[in-house]
Short mmCIF file of C-alpha atoms (C1' of nucleotides) in Angstrom, two decimals:
data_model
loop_
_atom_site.label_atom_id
_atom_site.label_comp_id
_atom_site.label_asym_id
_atom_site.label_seq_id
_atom_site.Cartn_x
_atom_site.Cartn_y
_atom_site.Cartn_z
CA UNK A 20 46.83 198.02 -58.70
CA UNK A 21 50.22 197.32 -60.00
CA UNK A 22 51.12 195.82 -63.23
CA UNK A 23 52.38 192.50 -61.63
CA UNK A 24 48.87 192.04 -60.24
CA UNK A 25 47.22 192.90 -63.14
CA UNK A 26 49.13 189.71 -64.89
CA UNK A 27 48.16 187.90 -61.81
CA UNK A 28 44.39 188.61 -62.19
CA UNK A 29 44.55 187.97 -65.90
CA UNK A 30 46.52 184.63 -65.80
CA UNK A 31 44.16 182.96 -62.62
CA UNK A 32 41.31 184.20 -64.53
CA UNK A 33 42.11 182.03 -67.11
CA UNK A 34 43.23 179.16 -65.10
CA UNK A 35 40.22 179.12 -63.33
CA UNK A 36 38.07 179.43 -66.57
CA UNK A 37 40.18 176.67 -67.88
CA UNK A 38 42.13 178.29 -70.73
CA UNK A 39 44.71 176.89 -68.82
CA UNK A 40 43.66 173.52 -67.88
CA UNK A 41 45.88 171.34 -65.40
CA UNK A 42 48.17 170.01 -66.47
CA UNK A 43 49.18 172.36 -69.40
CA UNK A 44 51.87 174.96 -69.39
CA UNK A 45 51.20 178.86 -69.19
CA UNK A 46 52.89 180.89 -72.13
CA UNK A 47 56.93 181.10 -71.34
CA UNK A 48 58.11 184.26 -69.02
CA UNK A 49 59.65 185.60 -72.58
CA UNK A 50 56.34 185.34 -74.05
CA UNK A 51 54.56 186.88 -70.66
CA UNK A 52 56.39 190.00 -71.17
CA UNK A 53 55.47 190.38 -75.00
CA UNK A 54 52.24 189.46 -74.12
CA UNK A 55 51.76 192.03 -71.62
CA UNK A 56 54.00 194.21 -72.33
CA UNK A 57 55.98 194.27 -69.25
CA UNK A 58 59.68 193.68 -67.77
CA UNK A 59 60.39 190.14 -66.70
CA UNK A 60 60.90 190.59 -63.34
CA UNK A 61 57.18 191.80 -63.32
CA UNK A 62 55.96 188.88 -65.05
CA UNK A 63 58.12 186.98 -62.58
CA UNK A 64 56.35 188.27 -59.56
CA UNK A 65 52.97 187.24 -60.91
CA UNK A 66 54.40 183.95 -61.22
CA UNK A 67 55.17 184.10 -58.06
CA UNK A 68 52.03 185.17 -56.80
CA UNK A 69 50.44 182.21 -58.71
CA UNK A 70 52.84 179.78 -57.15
CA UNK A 71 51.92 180.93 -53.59
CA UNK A 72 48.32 180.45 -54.37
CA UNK A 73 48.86 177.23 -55.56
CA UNK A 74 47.87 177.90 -59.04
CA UNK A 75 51.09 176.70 -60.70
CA UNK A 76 54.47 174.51 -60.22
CA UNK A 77 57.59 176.23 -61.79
CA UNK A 78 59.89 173.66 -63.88
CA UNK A 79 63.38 174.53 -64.90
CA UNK A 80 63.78 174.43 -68.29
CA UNK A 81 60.55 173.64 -68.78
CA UNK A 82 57.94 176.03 -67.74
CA UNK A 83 54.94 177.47 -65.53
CA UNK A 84 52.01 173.94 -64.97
CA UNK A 85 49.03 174.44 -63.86
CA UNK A 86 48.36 172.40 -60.99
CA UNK A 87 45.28 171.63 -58.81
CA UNK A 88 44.92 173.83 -56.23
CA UNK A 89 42.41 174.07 -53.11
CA UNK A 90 38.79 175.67 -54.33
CA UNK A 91 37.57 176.42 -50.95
CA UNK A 92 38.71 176.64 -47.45
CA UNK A 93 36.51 177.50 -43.81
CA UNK A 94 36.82 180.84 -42.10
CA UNK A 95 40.05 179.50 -40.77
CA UNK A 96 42.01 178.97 -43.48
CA UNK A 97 43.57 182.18 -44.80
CA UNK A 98 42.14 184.82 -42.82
CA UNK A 99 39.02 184.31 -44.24
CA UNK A 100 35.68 185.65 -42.67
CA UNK A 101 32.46 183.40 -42.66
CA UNK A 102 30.73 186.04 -44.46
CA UNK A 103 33.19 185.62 -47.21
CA UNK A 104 33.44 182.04 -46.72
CA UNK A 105 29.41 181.32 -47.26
CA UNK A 106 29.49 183.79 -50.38
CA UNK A 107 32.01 181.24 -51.67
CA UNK A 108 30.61 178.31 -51.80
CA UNK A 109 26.53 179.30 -51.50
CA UNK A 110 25.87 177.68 -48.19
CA UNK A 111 23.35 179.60 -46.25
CA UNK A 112 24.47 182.11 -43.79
CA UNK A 113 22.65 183.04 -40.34
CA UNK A 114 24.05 184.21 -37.22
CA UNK A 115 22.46 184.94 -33.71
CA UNK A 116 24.21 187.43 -32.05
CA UNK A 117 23.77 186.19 -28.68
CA UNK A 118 26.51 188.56 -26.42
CA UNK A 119 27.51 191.95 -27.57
CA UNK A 120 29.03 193.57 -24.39
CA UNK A 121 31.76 195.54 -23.03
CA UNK A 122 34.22 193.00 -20.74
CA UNK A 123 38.29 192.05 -19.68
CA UNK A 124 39.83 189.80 -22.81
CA UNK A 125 39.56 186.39 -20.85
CA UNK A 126 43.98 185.19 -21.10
CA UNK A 127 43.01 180.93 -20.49
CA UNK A 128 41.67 180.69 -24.23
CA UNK A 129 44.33 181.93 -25.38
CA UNK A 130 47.50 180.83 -23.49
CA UNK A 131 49.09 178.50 -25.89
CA UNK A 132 49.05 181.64 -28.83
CA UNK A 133 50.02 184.58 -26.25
CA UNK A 134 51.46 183.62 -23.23
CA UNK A 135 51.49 186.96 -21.70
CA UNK A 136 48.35 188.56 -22.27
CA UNK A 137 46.98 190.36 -20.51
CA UNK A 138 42.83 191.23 -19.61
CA UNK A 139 42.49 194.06 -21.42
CA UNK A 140 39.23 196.20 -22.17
CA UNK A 141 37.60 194.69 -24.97
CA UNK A 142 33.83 194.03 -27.04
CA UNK A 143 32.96 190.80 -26.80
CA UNK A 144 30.89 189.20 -29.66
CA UNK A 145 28.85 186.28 -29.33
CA UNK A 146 27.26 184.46 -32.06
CA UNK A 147 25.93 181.27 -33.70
CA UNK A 148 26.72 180.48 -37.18
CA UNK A 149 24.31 178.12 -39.48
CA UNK A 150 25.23 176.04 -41.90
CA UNK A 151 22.61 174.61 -43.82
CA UNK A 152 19.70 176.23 -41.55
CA UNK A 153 21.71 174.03 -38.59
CA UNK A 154 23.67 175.96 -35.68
CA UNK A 155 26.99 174.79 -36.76
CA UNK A 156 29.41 177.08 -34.92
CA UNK A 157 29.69 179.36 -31.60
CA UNK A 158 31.95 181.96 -32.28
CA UNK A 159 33.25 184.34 -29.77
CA UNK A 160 35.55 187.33 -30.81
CA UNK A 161 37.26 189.98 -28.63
CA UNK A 162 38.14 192.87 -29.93
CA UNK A 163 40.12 195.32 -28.12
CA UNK A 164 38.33 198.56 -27.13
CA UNK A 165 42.03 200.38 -28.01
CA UNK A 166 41.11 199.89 -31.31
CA UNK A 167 37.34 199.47 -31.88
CA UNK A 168 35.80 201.48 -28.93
CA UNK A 169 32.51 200.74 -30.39
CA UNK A 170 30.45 197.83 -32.44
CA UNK A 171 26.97 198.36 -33.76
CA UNK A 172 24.74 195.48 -33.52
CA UNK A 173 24.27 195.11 -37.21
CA UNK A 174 27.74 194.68 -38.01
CA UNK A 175 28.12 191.79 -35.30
CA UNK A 176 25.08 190.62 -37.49
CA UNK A 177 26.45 190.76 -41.24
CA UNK A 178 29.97 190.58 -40.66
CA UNK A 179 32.66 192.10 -38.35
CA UNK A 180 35.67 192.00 -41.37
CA UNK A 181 33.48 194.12 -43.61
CA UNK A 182 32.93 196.55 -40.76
CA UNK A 183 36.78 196.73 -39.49
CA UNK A 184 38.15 196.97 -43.11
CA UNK A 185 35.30 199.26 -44.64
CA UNK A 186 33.37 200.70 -41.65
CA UNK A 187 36.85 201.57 -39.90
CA UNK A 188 39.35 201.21 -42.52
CA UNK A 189 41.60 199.18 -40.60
CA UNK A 190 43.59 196.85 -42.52
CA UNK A 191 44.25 193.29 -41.48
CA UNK A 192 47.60 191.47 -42.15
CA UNK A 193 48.13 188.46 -40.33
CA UNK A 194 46.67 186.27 -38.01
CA UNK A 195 48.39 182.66 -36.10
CA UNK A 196 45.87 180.08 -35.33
CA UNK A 197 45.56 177.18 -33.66
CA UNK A 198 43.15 173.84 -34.04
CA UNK A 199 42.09 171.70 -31.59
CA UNK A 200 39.57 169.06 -30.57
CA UNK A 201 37.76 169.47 -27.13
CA UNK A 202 34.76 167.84 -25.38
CA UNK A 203 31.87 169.86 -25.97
CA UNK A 204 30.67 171.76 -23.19
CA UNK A 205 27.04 172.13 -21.80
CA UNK A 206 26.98 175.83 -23.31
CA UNK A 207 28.17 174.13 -26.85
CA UNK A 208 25.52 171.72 -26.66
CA UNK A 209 22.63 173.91 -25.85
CA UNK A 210 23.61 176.28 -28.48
CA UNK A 211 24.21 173.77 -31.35
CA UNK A 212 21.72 171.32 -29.98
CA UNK A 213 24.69 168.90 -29.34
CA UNK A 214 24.39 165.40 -27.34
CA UNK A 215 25.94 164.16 -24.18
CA UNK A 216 29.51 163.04 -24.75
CA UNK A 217 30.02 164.66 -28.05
CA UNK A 218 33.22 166.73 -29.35
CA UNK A 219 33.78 169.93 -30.88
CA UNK A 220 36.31 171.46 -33.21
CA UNK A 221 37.94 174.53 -31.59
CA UNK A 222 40.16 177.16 -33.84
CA UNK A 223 41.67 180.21 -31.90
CA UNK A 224 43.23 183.06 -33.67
CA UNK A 225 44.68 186.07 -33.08
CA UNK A 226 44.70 188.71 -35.68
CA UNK A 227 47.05 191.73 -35.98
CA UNK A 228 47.10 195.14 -38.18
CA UNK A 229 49.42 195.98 -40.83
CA UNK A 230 51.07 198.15 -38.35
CA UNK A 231 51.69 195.28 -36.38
CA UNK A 232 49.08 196.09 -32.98
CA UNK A 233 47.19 192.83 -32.32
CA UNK A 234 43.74 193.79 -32.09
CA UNK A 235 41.61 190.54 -32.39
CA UNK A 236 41.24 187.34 -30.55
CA UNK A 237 38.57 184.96 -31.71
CA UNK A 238 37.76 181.26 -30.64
CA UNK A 239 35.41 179.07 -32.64
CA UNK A 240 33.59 176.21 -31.55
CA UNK A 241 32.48 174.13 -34.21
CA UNK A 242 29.95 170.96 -34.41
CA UNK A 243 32.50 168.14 -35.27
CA UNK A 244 30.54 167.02 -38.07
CA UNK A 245 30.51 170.18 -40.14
CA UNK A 246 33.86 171.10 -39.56
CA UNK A 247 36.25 170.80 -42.61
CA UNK A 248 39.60 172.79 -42.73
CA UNK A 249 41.64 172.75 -45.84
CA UNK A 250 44.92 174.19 -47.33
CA UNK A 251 47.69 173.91 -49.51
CA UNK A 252 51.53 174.27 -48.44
CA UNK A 253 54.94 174.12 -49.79
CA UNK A 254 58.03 172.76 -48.68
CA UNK A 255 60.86 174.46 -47.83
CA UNK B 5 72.79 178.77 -52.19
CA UNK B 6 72.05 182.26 -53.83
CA UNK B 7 72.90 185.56 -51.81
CA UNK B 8 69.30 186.38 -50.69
CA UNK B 9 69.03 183.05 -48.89
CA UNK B 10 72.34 183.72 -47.45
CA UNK B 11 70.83 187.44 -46.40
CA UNK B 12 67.53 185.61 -45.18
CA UNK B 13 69.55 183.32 -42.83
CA UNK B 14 71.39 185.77 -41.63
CA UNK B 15 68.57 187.81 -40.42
CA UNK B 16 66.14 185.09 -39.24
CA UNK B 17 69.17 183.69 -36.85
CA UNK B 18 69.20 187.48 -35.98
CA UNK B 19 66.01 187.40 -35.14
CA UNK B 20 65.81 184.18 -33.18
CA UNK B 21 68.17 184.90 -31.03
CA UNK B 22 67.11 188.11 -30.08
CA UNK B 23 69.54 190.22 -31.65
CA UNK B 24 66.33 191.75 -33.22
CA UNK B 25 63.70 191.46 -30.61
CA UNK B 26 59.76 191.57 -31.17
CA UNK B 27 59.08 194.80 -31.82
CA UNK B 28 62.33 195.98 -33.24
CA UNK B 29 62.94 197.44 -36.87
CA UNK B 30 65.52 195.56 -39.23
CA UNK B 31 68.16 197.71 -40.97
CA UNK B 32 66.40 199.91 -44.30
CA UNK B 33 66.84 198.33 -47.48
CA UNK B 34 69.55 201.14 -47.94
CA UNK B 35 71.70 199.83 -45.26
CA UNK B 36 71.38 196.10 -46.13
CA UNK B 37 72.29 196.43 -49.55
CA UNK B 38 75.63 198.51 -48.06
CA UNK B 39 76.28 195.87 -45.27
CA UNK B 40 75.87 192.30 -47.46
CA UNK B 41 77.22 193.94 -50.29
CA UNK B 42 73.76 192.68 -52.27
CA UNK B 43 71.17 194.71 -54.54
CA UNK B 44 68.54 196.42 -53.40
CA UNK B 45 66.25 193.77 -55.31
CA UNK B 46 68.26 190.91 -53.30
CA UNK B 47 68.01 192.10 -50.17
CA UNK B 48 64.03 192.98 -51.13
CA UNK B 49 64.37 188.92 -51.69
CA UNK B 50 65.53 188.23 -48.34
CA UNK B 51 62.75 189.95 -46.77
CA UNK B 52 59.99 188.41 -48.63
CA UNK B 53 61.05 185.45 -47.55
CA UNK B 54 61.19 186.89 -43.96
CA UNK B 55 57.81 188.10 -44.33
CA UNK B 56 56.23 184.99 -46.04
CA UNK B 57 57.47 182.97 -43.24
CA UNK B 58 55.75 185.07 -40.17
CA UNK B 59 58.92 186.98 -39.11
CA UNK B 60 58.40 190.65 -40.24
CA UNK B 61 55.57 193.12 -40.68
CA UNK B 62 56.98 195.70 -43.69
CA UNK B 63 55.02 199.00 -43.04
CA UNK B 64 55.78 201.55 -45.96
CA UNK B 65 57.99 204.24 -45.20
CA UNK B 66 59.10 203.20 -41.86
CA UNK B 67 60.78 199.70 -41.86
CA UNK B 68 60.24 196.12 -41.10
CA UNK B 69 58.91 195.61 -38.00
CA UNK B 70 59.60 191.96 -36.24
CA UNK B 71 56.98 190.34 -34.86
CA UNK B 72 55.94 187.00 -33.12
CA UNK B 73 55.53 184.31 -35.51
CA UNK B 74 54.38 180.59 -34.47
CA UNK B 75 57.52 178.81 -32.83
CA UNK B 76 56.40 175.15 -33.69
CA UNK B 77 53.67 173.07 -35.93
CA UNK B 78 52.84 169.73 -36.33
CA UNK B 79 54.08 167.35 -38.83
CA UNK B 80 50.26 168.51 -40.78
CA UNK B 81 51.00 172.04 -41.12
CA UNK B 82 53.86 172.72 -43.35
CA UNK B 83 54.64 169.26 -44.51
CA UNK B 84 56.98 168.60 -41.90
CA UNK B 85 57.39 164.98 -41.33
CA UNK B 86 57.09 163.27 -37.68
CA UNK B 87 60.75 163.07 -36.96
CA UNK B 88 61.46 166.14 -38.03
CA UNK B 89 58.57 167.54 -35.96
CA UNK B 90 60.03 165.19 -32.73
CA UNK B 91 63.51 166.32 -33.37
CA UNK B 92 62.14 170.37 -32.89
CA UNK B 93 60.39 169.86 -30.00
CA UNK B 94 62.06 167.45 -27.76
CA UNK B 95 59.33 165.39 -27.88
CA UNK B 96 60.95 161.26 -27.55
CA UNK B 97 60.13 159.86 -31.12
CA UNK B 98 58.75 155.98 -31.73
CA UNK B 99 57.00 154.15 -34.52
CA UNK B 100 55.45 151.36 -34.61
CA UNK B 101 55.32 149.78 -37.79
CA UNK B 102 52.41 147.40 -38.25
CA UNK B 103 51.84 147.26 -41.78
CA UNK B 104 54.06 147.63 -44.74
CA UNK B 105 52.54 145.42 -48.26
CA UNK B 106 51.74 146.15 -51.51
CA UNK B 107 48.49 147.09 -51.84
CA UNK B 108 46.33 149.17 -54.14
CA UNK B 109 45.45 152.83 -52.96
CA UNK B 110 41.68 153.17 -51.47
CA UNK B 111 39.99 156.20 -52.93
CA UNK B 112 37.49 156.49 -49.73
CA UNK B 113 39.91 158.51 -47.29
CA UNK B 114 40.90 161.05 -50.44
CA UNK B 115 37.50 161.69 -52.24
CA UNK B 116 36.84 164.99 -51.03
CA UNK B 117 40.71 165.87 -51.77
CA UNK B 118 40.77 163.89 -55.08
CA UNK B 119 37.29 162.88 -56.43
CA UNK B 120 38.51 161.07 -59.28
CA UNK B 121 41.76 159.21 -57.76
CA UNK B 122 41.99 155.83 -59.14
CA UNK B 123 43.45 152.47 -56.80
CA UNK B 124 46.84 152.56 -58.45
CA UNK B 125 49.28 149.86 -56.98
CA UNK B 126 50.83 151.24 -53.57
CA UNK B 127 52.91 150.40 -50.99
CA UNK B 128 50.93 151.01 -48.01
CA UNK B 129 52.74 152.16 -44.67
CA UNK B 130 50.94 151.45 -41.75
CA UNK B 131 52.25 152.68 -38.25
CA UNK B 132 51.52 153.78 -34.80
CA UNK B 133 52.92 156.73 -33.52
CA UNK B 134 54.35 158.02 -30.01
CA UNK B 135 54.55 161.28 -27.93
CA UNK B 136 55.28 161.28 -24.58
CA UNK B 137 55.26 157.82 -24.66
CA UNK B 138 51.89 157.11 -25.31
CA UNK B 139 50.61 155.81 -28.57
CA UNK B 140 48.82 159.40 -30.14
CA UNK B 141 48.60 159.06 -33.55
CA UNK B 142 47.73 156.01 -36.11
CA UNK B 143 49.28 156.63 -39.75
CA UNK B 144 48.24 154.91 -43.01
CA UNK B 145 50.49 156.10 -45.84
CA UNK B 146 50.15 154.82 -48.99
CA UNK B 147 53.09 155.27 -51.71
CA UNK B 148 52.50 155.20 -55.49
CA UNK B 149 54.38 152.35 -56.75
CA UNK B 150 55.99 154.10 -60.49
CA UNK B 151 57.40 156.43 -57.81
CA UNK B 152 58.79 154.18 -54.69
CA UNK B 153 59.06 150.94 -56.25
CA UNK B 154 60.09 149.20 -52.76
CA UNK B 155 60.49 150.62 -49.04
CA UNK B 156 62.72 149.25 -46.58
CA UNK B 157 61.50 148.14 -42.98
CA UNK B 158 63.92 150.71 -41.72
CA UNK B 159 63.04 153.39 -43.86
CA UNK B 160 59.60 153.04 -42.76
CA UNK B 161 60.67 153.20 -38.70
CA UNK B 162 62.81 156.09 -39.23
CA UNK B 163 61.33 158.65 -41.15
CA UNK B 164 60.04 157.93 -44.82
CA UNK B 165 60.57 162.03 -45.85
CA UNK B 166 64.39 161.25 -45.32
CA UNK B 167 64.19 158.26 -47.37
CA UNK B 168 61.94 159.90 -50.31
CA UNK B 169 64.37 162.64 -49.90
CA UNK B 170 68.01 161.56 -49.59
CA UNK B 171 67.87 157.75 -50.31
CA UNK B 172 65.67 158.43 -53.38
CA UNK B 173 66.76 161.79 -54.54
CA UNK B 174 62.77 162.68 -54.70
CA UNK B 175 61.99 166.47 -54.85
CA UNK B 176 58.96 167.05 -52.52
CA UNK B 177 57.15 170.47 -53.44
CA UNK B 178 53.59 170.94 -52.25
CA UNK B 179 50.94 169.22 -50.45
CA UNK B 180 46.66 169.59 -50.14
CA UNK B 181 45.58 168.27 -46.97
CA UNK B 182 42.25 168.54 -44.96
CA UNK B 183 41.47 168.45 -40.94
CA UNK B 184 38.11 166.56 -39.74
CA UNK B 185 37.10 165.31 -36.47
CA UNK B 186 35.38 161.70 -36.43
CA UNK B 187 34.41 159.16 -34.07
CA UNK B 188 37.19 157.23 -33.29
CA UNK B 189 37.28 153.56 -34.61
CA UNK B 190 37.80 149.91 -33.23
CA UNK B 191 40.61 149.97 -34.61
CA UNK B 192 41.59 153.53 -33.38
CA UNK B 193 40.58 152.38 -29.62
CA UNK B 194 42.76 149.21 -29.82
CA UNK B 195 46.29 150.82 -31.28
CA UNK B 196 45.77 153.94 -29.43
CA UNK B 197 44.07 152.57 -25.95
CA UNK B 198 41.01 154.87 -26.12
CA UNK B 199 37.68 154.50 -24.52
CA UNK B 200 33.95 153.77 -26.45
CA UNK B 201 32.58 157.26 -27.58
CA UNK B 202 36.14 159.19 -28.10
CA UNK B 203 36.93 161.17 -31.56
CA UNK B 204 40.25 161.47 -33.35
CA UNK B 205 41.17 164.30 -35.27
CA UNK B 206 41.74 163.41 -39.01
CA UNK B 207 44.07 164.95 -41.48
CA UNK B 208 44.23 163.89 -44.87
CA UNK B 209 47.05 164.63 -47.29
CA UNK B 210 48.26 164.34 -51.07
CA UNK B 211 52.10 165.17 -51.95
CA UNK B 212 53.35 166.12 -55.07
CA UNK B 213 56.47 166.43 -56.25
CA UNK B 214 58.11 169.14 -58.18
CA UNK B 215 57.57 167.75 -61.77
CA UNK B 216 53.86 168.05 -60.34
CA UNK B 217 53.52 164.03 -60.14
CA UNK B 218 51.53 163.05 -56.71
CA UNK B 219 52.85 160.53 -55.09
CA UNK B 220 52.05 160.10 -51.59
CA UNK B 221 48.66 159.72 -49.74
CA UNK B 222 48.34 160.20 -45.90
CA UNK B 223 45.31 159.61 -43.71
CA UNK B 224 47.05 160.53 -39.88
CA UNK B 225 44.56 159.53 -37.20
CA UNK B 226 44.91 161.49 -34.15
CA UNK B 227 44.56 161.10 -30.82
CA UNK B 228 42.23 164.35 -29.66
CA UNK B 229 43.53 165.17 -26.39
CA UNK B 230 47.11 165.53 -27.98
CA UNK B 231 46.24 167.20 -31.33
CA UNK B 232 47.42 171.17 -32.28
CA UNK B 233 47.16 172.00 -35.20
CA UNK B 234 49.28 175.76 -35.49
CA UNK B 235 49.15 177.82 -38.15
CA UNK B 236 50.93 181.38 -39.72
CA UNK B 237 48.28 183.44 -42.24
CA UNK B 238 47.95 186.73 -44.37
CA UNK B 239 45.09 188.08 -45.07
CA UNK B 240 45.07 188.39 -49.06
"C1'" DT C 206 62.36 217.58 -46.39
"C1'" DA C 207 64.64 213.26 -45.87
"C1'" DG C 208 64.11 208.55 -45.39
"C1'" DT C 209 61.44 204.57 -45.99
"C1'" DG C 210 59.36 200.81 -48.75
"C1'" DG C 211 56.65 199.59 -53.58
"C1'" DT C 212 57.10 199.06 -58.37
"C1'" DC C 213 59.29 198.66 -62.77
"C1'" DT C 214 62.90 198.33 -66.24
"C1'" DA C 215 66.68 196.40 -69.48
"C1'" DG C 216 70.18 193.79 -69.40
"C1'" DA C 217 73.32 190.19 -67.89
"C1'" DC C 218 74.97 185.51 -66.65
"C1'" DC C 219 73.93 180.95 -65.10
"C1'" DA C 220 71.74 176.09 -64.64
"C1'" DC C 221 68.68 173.05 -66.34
"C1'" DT C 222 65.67 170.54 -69.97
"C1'" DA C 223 64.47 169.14 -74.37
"C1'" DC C 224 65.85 167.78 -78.86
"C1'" DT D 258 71.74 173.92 -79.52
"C1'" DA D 259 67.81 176.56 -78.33
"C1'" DG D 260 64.60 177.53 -74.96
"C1'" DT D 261 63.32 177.57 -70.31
"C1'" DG D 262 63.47 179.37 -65.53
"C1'" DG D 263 66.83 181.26 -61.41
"C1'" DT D 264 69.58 184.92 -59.87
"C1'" DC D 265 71.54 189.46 -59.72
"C1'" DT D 266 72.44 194.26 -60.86
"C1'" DA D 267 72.07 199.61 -61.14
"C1'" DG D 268 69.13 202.73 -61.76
"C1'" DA D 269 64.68 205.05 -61.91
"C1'" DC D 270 60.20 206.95 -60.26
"C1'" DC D 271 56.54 206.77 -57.01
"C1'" DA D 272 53.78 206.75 -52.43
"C1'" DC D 273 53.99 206.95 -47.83
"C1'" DT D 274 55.83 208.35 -42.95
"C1'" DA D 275 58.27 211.04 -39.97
"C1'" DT D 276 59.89 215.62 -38.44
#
DNA sequence: TAGTGGTCTAGACCACTAC
DNA sequence: TAGTGGTCTAGACCACTAT
């Protein structure tokens, strides 16, 4: 871990312990690098890494302020797995595997994201996620078979990111995603115990490695009710 | 303007139109710094930006790689106002404006974002907007009087962002904002023409400024069938 | 081995804010 | 005026990738 990050960890810590409460200004970057004993331009890019989190607002000629930043976010958010997403914020997590199978990438789901796929060999995984002991959320993830040629049933049942990044050692770098609303259908309502008539929240991603091959295409039906997505964004 | 953003635009025109295709690598570091006559840590600069904004992959020791990054959003993802959204995609722009009073601001719509907002006195902007020519999404703004002490009629037709922006001088820097589905309202059925039963999509935002003061609370009420919500993420 | 990006430094000059 | 952040530089050393 590099210096910069090191700052980083130190100075969120401390934010989020509130040693740095909203509102008040972090020591000056002349004072980081005494502090920590480092160049400005390091201190800098933990600044900067604190700014992109949302942590603080940089004033000229004034300083660093801590501002309020968002404390959770769903799966969707940030690249963000459930697994990592329940361990956040202690809601109970559950999921049915209900499909694990070899098939073709189905293209219709996701048009609007990648025009031009194509029906590759992939693993499909099925599965229902609970929220509070409720079925909350039908997931169904493709992965390509180029890539992962093979996924144990226990790792469709804890969690597919821990397997890919640990299990595999791939490494995940971006993903573009897409919400929408949709009717829910008569499979969404017999897995999530859904009535006539009622809607679902739909997210589709597509994930890619750091060396750029696109290896991941999920879409997430979610009980309207339950679904929450948050973020924070800048202007530019 | 300072020479990386000069660098940045440079490149991303490159890459939009296809002078550096998907797929492609950008020039080293080496050669930038030789052909913009920058630093190496400037043109590193330039690239950030490129990569914080979905158009590059770097992968260490071979180059930045370009990839596909999401073409469009709407007004919810990156605070990008309505007519700015309209204007990038063609789309024919109208508002409706069918409220604009002094009002105070109701905390309901913002608890989960702000639990312990207070009704300050607010100007509140209510309108109905169009795509494609049908009404698709109901707006209810509300403005922080100490900010925006008055808006005009035709501020609040055009495009309020351009008014907060260049008629006020205001410096908009970040924004929290939610997404939630919920049944849609009498109200929502009578400005937007829906039927008994339908949902809207719901997004919620609070805009600050860059001295940190918030100032502007949105509650955007969309029509279902006509909501995307697109997004560009790193894993972190 | 050569070329690439990742990190870090010490110093400089500038623009802005507070007093 | 003093203190703050914003930008830029020239150089260094390292880790990784290609060949």
């Amino acid at each position: 871990m590099g210096k910069y990050e090191r700052v980083f960890e130190d100075l969120s810590a401390k934010i989020d312990d509130g040693t740095y409460p909203v509102g008040s200004l972090l020591p000056s970057e002349k004072k980081l690098t005494e502090t920590y004993g480092v160049s400005r331009e390091t201190a800098r890019k933990a600044l900067a890494l604190l700014t992109d989190r949302g942590y603080i607002q940089k004033i000229m000629g004034k300083g660093s302020v801590v501002i309020n930043h968002s404390q959770y976010a769903l799966p969707v958010s940030n690249i963000v797995s459930y697994k990592e997403f329940s361990a956040n914020t202690g809601t109970g997590s559950r999921s049915d595997v209900f499909a694990l199978e070899e098939t073709n990438l189905p293209t219709a789901p996701f048009k609007d994201l990648a025009p031009d796929l194509e029906p590759l060999p992939a693993i499909h995984v099925g599965r229902v996620r609970y929220l509070d002991g409720e079925p909350a959320i039908v997931d169904n993830t493709y992965v390509l078979s180029s890539v992962v040629p093979n996924i144990p049933r226990e790792a469709a049942e804890d969690s597919l990111y821990e397997y890919f990044e640990n299990g595999l050692g791939l490494h995940i770098a971006y993903s573009s995603k897409q919400i929408k609303v949709e009717p829910a259908t008569a499979r969404d309502r017999e897995l999530m115990k859904l009535a006539k008539g009622e809607y679902v929240a739909v997210t589709v991603s597509i994930t890619s490695l750091e060396d750029t091959t696109t290896f991941e295409y999920t879409e997430s039906r979610h009980r309207a009710d339950k679904f929450i997505y948050q973020d924070f964004a800048r202007r530019r």
